[in-house]
Coordinates of C-alpha atoms in Angstrom, one line a residue:
X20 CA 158.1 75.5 94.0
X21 CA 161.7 77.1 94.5
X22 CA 163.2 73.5 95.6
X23 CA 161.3 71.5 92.2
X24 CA 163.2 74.2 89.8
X25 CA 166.1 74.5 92.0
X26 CA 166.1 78.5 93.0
X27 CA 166.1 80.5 96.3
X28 CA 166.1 83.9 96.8
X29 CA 168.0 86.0 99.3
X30 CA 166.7 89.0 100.4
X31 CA 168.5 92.3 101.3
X32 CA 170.5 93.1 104.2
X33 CA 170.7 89.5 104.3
X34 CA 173.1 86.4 103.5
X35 CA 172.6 82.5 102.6
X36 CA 174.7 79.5 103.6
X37 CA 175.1 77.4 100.8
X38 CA 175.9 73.6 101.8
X39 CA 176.7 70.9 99.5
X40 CA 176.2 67.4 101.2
X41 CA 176.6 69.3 104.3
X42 CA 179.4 70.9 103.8
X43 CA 179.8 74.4 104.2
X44 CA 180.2 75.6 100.5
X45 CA 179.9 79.6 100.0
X46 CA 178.3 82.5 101.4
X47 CA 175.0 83.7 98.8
X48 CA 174.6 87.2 98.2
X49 CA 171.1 89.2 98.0
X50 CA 169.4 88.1 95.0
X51 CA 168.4 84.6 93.2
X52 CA 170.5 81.7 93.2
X53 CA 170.1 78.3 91.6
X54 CA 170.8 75.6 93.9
X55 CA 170.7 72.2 92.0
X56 CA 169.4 69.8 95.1
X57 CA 169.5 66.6 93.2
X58 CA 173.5 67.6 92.8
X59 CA 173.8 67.7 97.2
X60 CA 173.2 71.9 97.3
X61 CA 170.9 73.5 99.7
X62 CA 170.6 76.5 101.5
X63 CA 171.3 75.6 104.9
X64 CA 169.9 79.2 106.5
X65 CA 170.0 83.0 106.1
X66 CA 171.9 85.0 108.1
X67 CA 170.8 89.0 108.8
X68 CA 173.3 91.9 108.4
X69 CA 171.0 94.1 109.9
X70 CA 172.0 95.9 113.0
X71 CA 170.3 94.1 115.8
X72 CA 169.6 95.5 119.5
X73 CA 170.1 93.2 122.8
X74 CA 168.6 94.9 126.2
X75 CA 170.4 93.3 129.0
X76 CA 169.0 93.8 132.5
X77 CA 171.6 92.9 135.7
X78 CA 171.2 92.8 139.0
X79 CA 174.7 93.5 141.0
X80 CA 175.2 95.6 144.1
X81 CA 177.9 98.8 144.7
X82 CA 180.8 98.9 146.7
X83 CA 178.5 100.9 149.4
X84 CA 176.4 97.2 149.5
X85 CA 173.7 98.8 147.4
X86 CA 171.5 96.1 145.0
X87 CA 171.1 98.0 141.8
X88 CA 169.3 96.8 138.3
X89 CA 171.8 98.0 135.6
X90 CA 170.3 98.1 132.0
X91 CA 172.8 98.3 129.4
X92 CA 172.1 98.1 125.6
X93 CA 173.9 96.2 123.4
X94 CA 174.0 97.1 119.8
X95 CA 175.3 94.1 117.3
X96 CA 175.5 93.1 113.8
X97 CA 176.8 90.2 111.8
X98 CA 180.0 90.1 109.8
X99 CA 179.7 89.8 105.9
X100 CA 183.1 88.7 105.1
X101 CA 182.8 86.5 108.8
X102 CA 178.8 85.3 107.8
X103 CA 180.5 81.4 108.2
X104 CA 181.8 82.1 111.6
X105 CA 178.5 84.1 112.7
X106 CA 176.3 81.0 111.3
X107 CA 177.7 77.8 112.7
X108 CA 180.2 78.9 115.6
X109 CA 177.2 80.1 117.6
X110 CA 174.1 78.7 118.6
X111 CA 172.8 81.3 120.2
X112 CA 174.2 84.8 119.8
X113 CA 172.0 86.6 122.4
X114 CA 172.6 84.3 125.2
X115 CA 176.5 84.1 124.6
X116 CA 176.6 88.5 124.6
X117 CA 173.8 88.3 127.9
X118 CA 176.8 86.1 129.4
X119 CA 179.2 88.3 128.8
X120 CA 177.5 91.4 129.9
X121 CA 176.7 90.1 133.4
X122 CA 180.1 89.3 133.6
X123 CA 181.8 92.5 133.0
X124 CA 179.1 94.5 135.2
X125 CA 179.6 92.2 138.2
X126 CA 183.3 93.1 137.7
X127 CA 182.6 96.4 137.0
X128 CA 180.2 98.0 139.7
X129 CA 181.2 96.2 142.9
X130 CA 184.2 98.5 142.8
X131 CA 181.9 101.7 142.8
X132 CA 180.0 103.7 145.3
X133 CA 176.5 104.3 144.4
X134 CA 176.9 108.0 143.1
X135 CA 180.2 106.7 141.1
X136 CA 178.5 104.6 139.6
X137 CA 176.2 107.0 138.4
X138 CA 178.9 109.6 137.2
X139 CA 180.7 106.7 135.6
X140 CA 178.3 104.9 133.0
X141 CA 180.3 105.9 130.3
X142 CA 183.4 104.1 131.8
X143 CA 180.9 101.2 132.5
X144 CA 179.8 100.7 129.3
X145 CA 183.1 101.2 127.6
X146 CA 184.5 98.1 129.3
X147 CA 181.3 96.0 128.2
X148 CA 182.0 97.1 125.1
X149 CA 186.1 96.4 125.2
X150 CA 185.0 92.7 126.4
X151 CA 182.2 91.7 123.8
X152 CA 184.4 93.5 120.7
X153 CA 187.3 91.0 121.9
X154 CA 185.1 87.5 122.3
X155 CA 182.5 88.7 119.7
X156 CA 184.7 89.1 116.8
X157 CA 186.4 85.7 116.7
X158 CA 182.8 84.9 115.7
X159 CA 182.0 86.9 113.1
X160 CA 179.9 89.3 115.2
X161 CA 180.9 93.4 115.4
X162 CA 179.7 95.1 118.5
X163 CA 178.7 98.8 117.3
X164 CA 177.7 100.0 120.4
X165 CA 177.3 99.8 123.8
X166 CA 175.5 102.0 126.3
X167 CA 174.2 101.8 130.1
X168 CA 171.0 103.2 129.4
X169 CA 169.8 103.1 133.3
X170 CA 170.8 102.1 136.7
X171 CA 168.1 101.3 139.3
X172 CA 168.8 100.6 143.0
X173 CA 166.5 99.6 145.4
X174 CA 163.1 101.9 145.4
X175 CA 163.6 102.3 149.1
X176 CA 167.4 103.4 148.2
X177 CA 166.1 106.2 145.7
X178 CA 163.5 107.2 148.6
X179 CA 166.3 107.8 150.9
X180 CA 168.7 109.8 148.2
X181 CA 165.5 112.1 147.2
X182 CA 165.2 113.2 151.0
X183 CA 168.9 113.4 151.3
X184 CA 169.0 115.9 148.4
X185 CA 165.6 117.7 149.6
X186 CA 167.5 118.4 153.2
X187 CA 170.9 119.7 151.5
X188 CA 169.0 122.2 149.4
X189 CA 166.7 123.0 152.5
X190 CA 169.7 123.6 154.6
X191 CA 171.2 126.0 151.7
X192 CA 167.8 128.1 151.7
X193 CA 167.9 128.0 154.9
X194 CA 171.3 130.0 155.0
X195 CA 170.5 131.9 152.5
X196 CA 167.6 133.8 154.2
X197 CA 169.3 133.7 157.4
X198 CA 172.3 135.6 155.4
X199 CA 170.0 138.3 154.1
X200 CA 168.1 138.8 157.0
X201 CA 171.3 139.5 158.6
X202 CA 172.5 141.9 156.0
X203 CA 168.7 144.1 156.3
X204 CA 169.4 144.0 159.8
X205 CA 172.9 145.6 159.2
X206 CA 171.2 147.8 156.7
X207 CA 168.5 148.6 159.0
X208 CA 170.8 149.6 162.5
X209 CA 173.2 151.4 159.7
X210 CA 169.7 153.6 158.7
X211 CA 168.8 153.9 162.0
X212 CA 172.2 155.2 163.3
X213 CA 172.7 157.7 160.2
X214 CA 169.2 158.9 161.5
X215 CA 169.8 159.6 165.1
X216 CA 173.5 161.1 163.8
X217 CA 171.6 163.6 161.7
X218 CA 168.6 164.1 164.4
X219 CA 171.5 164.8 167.1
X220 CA 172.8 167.7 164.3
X221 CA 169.5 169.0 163.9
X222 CA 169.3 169.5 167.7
X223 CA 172.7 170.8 168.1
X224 CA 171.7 173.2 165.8
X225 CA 168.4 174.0 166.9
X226 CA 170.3 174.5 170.4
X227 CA 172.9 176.8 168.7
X228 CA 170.1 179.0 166.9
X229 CA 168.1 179.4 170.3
X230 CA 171.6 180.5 172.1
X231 CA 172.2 183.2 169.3
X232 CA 169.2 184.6 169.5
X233 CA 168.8 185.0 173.4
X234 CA 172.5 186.3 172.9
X235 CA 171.4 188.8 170.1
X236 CA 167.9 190.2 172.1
X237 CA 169.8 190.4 175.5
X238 CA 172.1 192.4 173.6
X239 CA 169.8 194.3 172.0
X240 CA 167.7 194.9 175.0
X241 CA 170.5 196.2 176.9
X242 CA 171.7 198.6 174.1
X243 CA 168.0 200.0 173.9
X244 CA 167.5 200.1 177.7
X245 CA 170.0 201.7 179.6
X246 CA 170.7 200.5 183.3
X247 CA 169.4 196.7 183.1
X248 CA 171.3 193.9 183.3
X249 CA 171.7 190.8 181.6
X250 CA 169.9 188.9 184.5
X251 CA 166.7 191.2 184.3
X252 CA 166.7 190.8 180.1
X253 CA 167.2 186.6 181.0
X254 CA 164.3 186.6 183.5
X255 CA 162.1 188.5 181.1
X256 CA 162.5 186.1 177.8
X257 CA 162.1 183.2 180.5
X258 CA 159.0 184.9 181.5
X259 CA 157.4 185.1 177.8
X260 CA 159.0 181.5 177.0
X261 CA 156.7 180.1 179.8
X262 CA 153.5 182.2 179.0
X263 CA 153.5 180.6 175.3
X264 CA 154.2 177.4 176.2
X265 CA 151.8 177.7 178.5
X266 CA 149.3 178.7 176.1
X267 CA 150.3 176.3 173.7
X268 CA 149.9 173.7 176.0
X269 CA 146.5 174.8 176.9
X270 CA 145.6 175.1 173.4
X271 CA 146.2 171.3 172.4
X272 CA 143.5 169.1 173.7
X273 CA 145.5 166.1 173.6
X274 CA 148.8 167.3 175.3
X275 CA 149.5 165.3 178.8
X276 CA 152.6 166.2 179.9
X277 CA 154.3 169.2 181.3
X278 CA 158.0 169.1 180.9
X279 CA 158.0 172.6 183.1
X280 CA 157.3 172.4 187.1
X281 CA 154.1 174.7 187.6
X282 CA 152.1 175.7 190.4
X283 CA 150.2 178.7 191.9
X284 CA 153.6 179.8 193.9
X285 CA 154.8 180.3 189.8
X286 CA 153.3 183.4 189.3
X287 CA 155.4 185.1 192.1
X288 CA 158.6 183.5 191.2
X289 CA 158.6 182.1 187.7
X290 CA 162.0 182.9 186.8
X291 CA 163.2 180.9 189.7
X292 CA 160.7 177.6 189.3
X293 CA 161.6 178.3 185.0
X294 CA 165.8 177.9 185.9
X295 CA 164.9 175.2 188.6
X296 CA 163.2 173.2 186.1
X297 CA 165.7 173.4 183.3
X298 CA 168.4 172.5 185.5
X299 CA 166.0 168.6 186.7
X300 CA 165.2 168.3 182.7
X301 CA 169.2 168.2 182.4
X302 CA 170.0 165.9 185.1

């Protein structure tokens, strides 16, 4: 019905090629245009000024021989002031940028190790993007954006990389709790030191408070008891000392063992068998 009475209509975001006997004639805006066909105009297509998206999927390999997929996104749109150049240089706009892509990522990657590659997508897809901007606009075409949206190597490759990773952080824990177990064990034999330093004073001092007072009752005795010695006093407190370990000894049903040599001959000579033993418990 639009040919008989000689209108089209052009939608929005969108632009018409006008022919006249098929010649290129003007570019139609949005909106509705006569086109008088019985004078040679047609519309000869539309051309969208919409922003378009072009996945591009490539297989290369790394510098480290490592096949890899890399995905990169291509994000285009047509040209109003250039709609001419976008409609009839190009046949096929999405083959010619999928050309151009491979290209520049099978120059690109080869020159990359594996984890570069990786850590340098951004560089990656700003090339892409330097290349396509350059070829792109001579026909009418703006590249907006460009990104390298994924790189996938070999699943047998990822496999190896995920255990590689695994072992490094298992060696790290590994070090780790061999570190702190050393440090308790420092901590521990420090404890244990500090603890057999502070026993050793409590000993001395028990020593020193058993000296004082034999001193201070031989003294005593002798003061109180004129004409005995400091022998007979020595023998006498060795005498009681025995007795009441004795006793407690006897008194404990789970004691088994006598630091003290003992025997029926004791009660005649204790004193003697007492110093005797003192002096084997030293050496």
């Amino acid at each position: 019905m639009g040919n008989l009475i000689c209108c089209v209509q052009v939608d929005q975001s969108t632009v018409g090629i006008k022919e006249r006997f098929g010649k290129f004639d003007r570019v139609m805006e949005p909106g509705c245009h006569c086109l008088p066909w019985f004078l040679g105009s047609q519309m000869a297509g539309k051309l969208s000024l919409r922003l378009q998206q072009l996945d591009v999927k490539c297989e290369t390999k790394t510098k480290d021989n490592v096949f890899v997929n890399v995905v990169a996104s291509i994000q285009y749109r047509a040209l109003a002031d250039n709609a001419s150049d976008a409609f009839y240089k190009l046949s096929n706009t999405r083959s010619q940028i999928q050309a151009y892509v491979f290209d520049v990522i099978r120059a690109s990657v080869p020159k990359l190790n594996l984890d570069d590659a990786f850590e340098q997508k951004n560089e990656i897809a700003k090339a892409v993007e330097d290349e396509l901007e350059k070829a792109m606009s001579a026909y009418g075409y703006e590249i907006v954006q460009t990104l390298i949206v994924d790189i996938e190597p070999d699943e047998h490759v990822k496999r190896a990389m995920n255990e590689i990773n695994a072992a490094a952080r298992m060696r790290l824990a590994t070090t780790d709790k061999a570190e702190a177990e050393k440090i308790l064990q420092i901590k521990r034999a420090e404890g244990e030191a500090e603890a057999k330093y502070l026993s050793g004073m409590g000993i001395a001092r028990q020593r020193q408070a058993i000296v004082d007072g034999l001193r201070d009752s031989v003294l005593g005795f002798s003061v109180n008891v004129p004409g005995t010695t400091a022998k007979d006093v020595m023998d006498m407190v060795l005498v009681t000392q025995y007795f009441d370990t004795m006793k407690e000894i006897g008194a404990s049903s789970k004691s088994s063992a006598v630091f003290i040599p003992h025997g029926p001959g004791a009660v005649r000579d204790v004193a003697a068998q007492i110093r005797d033993g003192l002096l084997q418990a030293n050496v």
